[in-house]
Short mmCIF file of C-alpha atoms in Angstrom, two decimals:
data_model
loop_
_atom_site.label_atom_id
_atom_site.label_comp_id
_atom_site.label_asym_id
_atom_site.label_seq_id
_atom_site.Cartn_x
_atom_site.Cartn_y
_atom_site.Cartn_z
CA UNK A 1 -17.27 -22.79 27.66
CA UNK A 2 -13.72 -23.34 26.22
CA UNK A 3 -12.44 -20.29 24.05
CA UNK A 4 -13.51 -20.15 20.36
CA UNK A 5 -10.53 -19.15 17.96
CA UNK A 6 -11.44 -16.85 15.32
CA UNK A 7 -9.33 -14.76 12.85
CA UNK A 8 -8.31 -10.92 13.05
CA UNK A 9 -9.12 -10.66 9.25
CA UNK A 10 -12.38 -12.17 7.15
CA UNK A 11 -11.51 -15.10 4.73
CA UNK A 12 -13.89 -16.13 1.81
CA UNK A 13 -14.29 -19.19 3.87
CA UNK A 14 -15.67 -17.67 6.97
CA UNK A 15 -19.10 -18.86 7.70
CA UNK A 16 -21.62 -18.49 10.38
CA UNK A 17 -20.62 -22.08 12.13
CA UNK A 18 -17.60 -20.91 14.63
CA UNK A 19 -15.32 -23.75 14.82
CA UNK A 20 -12.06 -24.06 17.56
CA UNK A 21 -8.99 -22.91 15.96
CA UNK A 22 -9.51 -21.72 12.51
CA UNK A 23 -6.66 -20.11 10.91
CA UNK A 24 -6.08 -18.44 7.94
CA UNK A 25 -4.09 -15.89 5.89
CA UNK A 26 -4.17 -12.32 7.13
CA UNK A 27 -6.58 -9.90 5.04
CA UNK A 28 -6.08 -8.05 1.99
CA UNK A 29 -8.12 -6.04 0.25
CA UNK A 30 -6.35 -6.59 -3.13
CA UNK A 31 -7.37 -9.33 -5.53
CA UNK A 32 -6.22 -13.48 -4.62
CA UNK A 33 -5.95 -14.34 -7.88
CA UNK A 34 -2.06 -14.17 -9.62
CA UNK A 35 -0.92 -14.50 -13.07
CA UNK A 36 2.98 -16.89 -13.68
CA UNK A 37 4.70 -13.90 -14.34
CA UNK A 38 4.88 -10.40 -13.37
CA UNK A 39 6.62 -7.80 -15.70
CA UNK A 40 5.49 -4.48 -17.47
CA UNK A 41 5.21 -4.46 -21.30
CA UNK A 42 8.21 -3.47 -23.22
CA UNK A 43 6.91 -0.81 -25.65
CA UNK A 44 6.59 2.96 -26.32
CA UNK A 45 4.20 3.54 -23.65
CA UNK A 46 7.54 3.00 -21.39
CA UNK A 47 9.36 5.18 -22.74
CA UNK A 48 10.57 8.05 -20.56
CA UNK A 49 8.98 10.95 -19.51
CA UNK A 50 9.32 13.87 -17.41
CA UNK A 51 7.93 13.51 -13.59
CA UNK A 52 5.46 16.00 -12.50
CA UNK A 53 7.04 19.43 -10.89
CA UNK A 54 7.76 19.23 -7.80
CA UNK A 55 5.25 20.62 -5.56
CA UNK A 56 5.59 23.52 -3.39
CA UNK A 57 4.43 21.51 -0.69
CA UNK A 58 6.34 18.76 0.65
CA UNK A 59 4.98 15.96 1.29
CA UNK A 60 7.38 14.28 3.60
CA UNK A 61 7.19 17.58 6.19
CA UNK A 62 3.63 16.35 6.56
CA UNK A 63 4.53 12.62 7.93
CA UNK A 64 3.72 11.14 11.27
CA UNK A 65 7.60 10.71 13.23
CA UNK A 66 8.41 7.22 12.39
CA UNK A 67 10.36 3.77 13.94
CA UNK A 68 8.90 2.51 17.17
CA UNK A 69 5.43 2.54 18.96
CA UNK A 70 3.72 6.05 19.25
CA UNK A 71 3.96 7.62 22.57
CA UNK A 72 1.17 9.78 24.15
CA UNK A 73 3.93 12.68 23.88
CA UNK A 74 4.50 12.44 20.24
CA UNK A 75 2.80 14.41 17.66
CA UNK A 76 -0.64 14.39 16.98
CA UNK A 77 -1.30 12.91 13.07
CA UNK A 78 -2.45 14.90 10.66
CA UNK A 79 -6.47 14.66 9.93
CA UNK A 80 -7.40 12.04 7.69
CA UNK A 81 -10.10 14.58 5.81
CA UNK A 82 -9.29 17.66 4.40
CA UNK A 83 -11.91 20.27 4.19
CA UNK A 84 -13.42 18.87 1.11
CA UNK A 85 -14.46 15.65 2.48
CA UNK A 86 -11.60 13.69 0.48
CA UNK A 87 -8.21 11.74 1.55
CA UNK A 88 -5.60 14.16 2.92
CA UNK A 89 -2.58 11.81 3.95
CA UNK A 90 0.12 10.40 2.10
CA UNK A 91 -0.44 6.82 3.24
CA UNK A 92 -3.71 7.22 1.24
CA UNK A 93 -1.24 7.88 -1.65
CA UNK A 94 0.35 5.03 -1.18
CA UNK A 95 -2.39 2.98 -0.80
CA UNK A 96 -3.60 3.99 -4.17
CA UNK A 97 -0.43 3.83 -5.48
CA UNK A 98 0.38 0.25 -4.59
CA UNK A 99 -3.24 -0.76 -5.46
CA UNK A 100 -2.35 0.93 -9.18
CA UNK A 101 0.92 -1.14 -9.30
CA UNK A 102 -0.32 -3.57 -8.44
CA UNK A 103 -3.23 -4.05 -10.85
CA UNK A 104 -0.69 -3.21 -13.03
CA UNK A 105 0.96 -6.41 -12.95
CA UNK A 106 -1.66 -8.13 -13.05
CA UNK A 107 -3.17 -6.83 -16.57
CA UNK A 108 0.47 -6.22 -18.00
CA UNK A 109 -0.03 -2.36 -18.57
CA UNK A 110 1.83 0.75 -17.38
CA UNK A 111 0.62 1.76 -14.12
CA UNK A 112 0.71 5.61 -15.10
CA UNK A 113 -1.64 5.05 -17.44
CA UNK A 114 -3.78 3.06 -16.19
CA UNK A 115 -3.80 5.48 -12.77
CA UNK A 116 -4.65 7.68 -15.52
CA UNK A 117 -7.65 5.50 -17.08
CA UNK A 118 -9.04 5.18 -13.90
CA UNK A 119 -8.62 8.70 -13.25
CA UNK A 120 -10.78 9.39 -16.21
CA UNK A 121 -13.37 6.48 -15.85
CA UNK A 122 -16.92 7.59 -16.12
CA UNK A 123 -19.36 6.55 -13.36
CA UNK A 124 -22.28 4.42 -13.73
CA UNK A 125 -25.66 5.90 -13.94
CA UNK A 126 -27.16 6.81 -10.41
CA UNK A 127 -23.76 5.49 -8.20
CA UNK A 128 -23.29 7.67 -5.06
CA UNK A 129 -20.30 7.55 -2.83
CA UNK A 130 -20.92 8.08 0.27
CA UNK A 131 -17.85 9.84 2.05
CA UNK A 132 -18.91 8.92 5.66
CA UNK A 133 -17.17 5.48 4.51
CA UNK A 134 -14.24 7.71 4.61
CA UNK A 135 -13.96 8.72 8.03
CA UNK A 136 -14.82 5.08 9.22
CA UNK A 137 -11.82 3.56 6.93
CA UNK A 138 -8.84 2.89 9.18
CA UNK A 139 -5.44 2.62 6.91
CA UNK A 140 -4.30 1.80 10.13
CA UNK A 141 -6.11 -1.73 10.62
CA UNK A 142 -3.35 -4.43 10.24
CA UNK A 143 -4.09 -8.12 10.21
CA UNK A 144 -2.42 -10.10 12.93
CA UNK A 145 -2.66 -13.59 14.72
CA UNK A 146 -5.96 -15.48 15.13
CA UNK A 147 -8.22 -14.05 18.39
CA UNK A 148 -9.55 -15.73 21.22
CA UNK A 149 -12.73 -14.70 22.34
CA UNK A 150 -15.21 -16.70 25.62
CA UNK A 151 -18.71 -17.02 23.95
CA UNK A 152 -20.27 -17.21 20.23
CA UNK A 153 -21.42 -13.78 21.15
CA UNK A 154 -18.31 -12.42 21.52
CA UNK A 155 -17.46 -14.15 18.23
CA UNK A 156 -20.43 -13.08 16.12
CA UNK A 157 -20.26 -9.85 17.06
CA UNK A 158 -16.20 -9.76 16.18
CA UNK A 159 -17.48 -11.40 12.78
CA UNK A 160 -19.92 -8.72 11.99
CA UNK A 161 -17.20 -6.01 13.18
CA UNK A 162 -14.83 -7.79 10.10
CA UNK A 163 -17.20 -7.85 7.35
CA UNK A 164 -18.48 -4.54 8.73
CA UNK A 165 -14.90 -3.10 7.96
CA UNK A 166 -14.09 -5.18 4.76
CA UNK A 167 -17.33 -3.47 3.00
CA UNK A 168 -15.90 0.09 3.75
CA UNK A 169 -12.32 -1.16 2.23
CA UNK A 170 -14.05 -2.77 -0.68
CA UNK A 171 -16.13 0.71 -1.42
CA UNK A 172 -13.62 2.98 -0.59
CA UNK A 173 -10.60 1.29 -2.53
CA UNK A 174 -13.16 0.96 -5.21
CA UNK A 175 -14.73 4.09 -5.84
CA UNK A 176 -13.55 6.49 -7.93
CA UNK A 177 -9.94 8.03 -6.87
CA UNK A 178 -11.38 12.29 -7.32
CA UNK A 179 -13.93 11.27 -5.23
CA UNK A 180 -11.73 9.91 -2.50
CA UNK A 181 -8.63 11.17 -2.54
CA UNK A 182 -7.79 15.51 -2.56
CA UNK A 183 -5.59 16.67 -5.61
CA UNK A 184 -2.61 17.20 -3.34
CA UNK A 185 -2.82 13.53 -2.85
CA UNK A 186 -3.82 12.23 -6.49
CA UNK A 187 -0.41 14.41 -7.48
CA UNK A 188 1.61 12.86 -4.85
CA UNK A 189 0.53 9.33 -6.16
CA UNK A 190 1.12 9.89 -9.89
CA UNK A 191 4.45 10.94 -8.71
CA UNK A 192 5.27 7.76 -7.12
CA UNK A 193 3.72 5.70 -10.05
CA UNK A 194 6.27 7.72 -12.49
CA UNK A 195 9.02 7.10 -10.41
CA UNK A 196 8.02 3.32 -9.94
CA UNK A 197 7.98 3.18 -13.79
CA UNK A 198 11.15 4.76 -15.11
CA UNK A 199 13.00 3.12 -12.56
CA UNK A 200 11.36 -0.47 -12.56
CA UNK A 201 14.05 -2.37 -14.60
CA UNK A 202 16.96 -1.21 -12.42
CA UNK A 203 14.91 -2.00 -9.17
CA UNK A 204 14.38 -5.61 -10.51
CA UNK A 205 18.11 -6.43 -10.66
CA UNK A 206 18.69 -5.04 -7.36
CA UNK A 207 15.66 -6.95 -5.63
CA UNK A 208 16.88 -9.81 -7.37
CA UNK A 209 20.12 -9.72 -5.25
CA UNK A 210 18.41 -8.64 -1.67
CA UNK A 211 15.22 -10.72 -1.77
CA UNK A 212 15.03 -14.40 0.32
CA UNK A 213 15.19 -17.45 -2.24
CA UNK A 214 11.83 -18.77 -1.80
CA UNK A 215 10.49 -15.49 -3.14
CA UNK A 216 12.45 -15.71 -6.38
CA UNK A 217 11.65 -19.08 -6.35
CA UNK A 218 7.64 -18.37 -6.05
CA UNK A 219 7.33 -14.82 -7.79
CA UNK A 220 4.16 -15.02 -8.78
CA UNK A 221 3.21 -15.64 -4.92
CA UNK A 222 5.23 -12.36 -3.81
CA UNK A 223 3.42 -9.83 -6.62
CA UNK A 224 2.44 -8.05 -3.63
CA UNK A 225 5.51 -8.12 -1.71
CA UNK A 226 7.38 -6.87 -4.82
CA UNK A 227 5.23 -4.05 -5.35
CA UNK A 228 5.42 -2.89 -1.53
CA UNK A 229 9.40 -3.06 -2.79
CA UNK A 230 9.76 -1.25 -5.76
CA UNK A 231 7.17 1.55 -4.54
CA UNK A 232 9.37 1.80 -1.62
CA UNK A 233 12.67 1.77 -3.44
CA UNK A 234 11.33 4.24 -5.95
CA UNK A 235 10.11 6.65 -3.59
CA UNK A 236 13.69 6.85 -2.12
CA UNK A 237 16.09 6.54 -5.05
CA UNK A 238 13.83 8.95 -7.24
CA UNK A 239 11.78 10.84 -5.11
CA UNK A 240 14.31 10.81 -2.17
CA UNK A 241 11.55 11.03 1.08
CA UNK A 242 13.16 10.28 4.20
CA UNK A 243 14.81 6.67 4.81
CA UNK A 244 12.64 6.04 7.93
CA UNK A 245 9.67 7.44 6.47
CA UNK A 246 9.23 5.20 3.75
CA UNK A 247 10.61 1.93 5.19
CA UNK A 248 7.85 3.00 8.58
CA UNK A 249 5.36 3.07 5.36
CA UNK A 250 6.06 0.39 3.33
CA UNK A 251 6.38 -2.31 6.44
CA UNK A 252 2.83 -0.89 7.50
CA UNK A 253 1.61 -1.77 3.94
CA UNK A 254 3.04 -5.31 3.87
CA UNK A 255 1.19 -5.30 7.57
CA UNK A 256 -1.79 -4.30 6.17
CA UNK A 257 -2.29 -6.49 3.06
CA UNK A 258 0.82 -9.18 3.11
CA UNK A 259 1.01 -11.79 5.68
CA UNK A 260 3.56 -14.03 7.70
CA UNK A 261 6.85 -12.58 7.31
CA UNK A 262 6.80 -10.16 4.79
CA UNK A 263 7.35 -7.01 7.03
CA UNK A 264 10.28 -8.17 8.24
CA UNK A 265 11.52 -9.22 5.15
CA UNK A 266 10.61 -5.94 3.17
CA UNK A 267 11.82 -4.29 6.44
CA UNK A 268 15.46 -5.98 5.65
CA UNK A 269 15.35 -5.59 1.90
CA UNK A 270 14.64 -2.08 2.36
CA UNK A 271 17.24 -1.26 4.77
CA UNK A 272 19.88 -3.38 2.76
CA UNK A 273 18.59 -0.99 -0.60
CA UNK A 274 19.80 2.48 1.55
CA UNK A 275 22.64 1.20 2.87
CA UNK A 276 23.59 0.48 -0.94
CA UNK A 277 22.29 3.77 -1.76
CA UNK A 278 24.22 5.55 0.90
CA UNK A 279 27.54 4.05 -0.08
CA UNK A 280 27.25 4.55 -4.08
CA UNK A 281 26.32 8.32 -3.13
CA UNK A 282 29.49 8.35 -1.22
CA UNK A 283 31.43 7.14 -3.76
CA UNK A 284 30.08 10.00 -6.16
CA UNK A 285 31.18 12.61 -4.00
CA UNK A 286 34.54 11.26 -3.54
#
């Protein structure tokens, strides 16, 4: 029989009855719904403070090489588990981080404290995580074009392989971060949420400058994008990782849970942000 086209990603709209050429947006695991604006509350809980110390352990040594398909001669990557059962790697922390942010937006609040609400959050009566989800959750899973595939078998069976995956997203992004994520990690992200803060208002003016039209034009339709953006700036500017780590990082994030062209663009905005960084700290030393 002719090809059936189905998506790489689930939509709400999926249903059982496979239909030729269905398209739609790529999947994200983040909430669809978007407020007009976007901006963090202008009050004392913004007020500056001091970052975490800096840990003995640096993070960035830890990173997968970066730029360009992986080669069967490069390094292996790090295990995603740690001993403990929880989240060893620092994409996890910027997972969380940009999930935090992001949220963050959304309700208006600072996203250090409300990484910290969360962090404190009681859980229900009788809820169990189970951390088997953990070693079945890919951060690695990108959304892509639609997929052809020769019988409804083939296509069920790729169905129940996307909801299969979108459950373990859904419980693991859900559940509570000490439970998922090792205290190396939940350090790491707090770190990247204060440095996302304290420099947010500079960031804007700059992304203002680099960012396409139509996503000025249609901010509340780029929270996402913006977030990927001004975790990525931050981490640079403030926390100073690597160049090509954290542009590798943030274009696999807007891969992961952006769609059409926003890893190229954040890919260009980012580079255009070091070059600008690289110059001014020229300038300084002369």
């Amino acid at each position: 029989m002719e090809g059936v086209l189905l998506p790489a990603c689930p939509s709400p709209s999926s249903s059982a009855t496979l239909k030729p050429k269905i398209s739609i947006s790529q999947r994200s695991s983040f909430p669809s719904s978007l407020p007009t604006h976007c901006s963090f509350p202008q009050n004392a809980a913004f007020s500056l403070r001091n970052s975490l110390r800096t840990s003995t352990f640096a993070i960035a040594q830890h990173e997968a090489p970066v730029l360009g398909k992986p080669d069967n001669n490069s390094v292996p990557a790090l295990p995603k588990i740690d001993k403990t059962g929880r989240f060893c790697s620092p994409r996890a922390a910027r997972e969380l981080a940009l999930s935090i942010i992001y949220a963050a937006c959304l309700e208006g609040m600072d996203p250090v404290r409300l990484f910290e609400k969360r962090m404190n959050t009681r859980r229900e009566a009788g809820y169990e995580f189970d951390k088997k989800k953990l070693l079945e959750y890919n951060h690695m899973s990108f959304g892509g074009p639609p997929v052809t595939v020769e019988s409804d078998e083939e296509a069920s069976d790729l169905l129940r392989h996307i909801e299969e995956e979108s459950a373990i997203e859904a419980e693991v992004l859900t559940a509570p971060p000490k439970l998922v994520y090792n205290n190396l990690i939940l350090r790491f992200t707090r770190k990247l949420l204060v440095a996302v803060r304290d420099a947010w208002d500079n960031h804007v003016l700059v992304i203002n400058k680099i960012v396409p039209e139509n996503w000025k034009n249609e901010p509340a339709g780029k929270i996402l994008e913006l977030c990927i953006l001004h975790l990525a700036m931050s981490e640079m500017a403030v926390l100073e990782t690597r160049h090509q780590i954290v542009i590798n990082e943030a274009v696999d994030l807007g891969k992961r849970f952006c769609d059409g062209a926003a890893p190229r663009i954040i890919n260009g905005c980012l580079r255009t942000f070091f070059r600008e960084l690289e110059r001014q700290e020229s300038n300084n030393r002369v």
